[in-house]
mmCIF file of C-alpha atoms in Angstrom:
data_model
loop_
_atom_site.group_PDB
_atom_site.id
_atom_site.type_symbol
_atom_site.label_atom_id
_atom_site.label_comp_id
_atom_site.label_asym_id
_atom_site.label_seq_id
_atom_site.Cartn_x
_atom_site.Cartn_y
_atom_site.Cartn_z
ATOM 1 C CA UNK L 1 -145.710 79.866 -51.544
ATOM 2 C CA UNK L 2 -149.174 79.614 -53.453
ATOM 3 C CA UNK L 3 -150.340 80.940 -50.428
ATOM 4 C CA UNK L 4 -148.656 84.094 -50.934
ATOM 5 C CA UNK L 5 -148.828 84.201 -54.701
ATOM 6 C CA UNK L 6 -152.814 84.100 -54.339
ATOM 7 C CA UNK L 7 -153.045 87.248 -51.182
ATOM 8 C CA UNK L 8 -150.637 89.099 -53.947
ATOM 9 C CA UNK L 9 -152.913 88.307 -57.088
ATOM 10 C CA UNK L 10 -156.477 89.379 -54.475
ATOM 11 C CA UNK L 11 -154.295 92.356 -53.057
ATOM 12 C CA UNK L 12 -153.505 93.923 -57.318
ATOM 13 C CA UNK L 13 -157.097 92.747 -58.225
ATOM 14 C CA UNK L 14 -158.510 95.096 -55.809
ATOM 15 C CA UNK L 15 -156.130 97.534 -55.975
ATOM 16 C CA UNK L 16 -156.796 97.151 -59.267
ATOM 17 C CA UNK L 17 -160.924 97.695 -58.994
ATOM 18 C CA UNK L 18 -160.685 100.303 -56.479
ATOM 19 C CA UNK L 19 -158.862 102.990 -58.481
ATOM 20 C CA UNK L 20 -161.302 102.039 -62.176
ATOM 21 C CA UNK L 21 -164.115 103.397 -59.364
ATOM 22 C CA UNK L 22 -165.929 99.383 -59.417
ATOM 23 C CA UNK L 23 -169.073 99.227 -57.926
ATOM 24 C CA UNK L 24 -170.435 103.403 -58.627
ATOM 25 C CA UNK L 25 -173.692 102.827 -60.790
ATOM 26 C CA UNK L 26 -174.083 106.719 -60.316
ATOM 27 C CA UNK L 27 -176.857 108.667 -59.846
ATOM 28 C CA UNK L 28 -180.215 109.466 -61.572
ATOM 29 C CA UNK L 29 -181.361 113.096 -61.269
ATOM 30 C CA UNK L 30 -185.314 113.374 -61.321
ATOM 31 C CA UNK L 31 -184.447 114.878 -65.422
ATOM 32 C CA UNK L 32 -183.049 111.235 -66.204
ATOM 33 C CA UNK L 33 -179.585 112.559 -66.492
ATOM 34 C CA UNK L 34 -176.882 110.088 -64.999
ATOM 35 C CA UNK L 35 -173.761 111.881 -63.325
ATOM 36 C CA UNK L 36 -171.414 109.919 -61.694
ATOM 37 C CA UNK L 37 -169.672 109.877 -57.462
ATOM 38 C CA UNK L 38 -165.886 109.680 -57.727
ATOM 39 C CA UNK L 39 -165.254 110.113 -53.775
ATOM 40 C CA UNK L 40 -165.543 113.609 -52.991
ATOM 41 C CA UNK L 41 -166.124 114.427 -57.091
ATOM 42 C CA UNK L 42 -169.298 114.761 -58.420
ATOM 43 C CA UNK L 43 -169.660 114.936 -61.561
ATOM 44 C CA UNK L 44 -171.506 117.987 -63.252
ATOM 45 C CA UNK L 45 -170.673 117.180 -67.033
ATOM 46 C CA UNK L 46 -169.002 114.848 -69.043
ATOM 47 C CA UNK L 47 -167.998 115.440 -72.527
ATOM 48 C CA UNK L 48 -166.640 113.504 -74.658
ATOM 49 C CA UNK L 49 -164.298 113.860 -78.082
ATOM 50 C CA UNK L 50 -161.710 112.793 -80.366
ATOM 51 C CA UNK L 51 -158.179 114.539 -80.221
ATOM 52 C CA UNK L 52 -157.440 115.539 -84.204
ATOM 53 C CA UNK L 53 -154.077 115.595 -83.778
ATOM 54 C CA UNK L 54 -153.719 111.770 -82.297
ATOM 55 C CA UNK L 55 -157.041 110.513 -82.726
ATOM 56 C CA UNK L 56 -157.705 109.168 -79.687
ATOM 57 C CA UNK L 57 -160.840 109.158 -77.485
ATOM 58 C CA UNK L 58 -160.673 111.824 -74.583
ATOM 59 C CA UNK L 59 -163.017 112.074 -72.074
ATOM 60 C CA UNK L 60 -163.419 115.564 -70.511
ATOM 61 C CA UNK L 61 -165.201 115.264 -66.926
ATOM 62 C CA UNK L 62 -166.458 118.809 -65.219
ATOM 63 C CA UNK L 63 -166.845 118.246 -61.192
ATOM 64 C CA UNK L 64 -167.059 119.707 -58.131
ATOM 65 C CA UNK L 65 -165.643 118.966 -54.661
ATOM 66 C CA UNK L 66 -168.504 118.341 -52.220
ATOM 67 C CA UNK L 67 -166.536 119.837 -49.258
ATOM 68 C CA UNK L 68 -164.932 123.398 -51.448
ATOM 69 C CA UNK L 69 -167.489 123.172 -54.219
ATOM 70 C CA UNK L 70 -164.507 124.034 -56.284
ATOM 71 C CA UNK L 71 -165.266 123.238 -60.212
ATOM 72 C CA UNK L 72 -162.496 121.197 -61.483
ATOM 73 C CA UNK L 73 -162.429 119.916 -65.309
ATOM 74 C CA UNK L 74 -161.056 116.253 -65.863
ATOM 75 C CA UNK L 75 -159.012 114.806 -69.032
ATOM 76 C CA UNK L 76 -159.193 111.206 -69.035
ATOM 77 C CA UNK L 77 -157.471 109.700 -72.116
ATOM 78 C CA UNK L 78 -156.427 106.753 -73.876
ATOM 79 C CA UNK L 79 -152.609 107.043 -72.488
ATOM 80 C CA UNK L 80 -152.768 110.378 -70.327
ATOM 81 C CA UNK L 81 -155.237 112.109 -68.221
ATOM 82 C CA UNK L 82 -154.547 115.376 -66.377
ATOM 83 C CA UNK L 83 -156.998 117.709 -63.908
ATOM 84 C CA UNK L 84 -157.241 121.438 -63.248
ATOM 85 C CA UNK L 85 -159.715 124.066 -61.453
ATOM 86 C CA UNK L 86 -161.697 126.027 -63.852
ATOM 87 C CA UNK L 87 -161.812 129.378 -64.038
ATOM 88 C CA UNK L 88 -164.141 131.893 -65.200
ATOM 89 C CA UNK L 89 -164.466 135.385 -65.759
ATOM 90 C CA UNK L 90 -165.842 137.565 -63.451
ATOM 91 C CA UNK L 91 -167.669 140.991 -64.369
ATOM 92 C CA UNK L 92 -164.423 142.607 -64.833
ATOM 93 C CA UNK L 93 -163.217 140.300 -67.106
ATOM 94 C CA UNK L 94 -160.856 138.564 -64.677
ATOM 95 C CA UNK L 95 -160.243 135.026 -64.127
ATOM 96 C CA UNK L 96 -161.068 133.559 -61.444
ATOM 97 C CA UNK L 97 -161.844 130.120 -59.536
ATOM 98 C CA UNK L 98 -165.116 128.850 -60.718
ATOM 99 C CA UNK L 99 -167.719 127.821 -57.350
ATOM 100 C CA UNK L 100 -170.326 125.370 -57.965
ATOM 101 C CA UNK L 101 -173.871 127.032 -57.052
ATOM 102 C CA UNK L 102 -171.937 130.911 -57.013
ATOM 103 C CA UNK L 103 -169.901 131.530 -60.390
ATOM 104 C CA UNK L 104 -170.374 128.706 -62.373
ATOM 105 C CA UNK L 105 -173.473 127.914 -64.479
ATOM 106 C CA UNK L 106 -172.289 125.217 -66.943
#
């Protein structure tokens, strides 16, 4: 019975670890900046803000998909997080799909 108690308590720790993204130190670009690897993600920007109307710490993450180089902006907050592609205008003034290295400039 401890036996089975303990491979349930190591299988939720590293459940656990694994989705809190343990073990990424990110990545130094050669201006200093630090972005961060969230398995396909990269991470572009990261901004970060309190909400007025609750007050609570939000961070907002712009990355891109490595294989679709699709821009995507993160909300990561205290109780709710949320993500969407973002979309720019093109020279029409149309919305559309923002492309990492072909639309978007940050």
């Amino acid at each position: 019975m401890k036996v089975k108690k303990l491979l349930i308590g190591l299988l939720v720790s590293g459940l656990a670890l694994s989705f809190t993204g343990c073990g990424d130190n990110g990545t130094i670009t050669k201006e200093g900046n630090k972005y961060h690897i969230f398995g396909q993600f990269v991470e572009i920007k990261k901004i970060r803000f309190r909400d007025p109307m609750t007050n609570m710490l939000i961070d907002e993450f712009f990355l891109y998909d490595t294989e679709t180089k699709i821009v995507y902006v993160l909300l990561n907050g205290d109780v709710d997080s949320g993500i969407t592609p973002y979309y720019v205008l093109d020279e029409n003034g149309k919305p559309e799909i923002a492309i990492y290295g072909e639309n978007y400039n940050g």
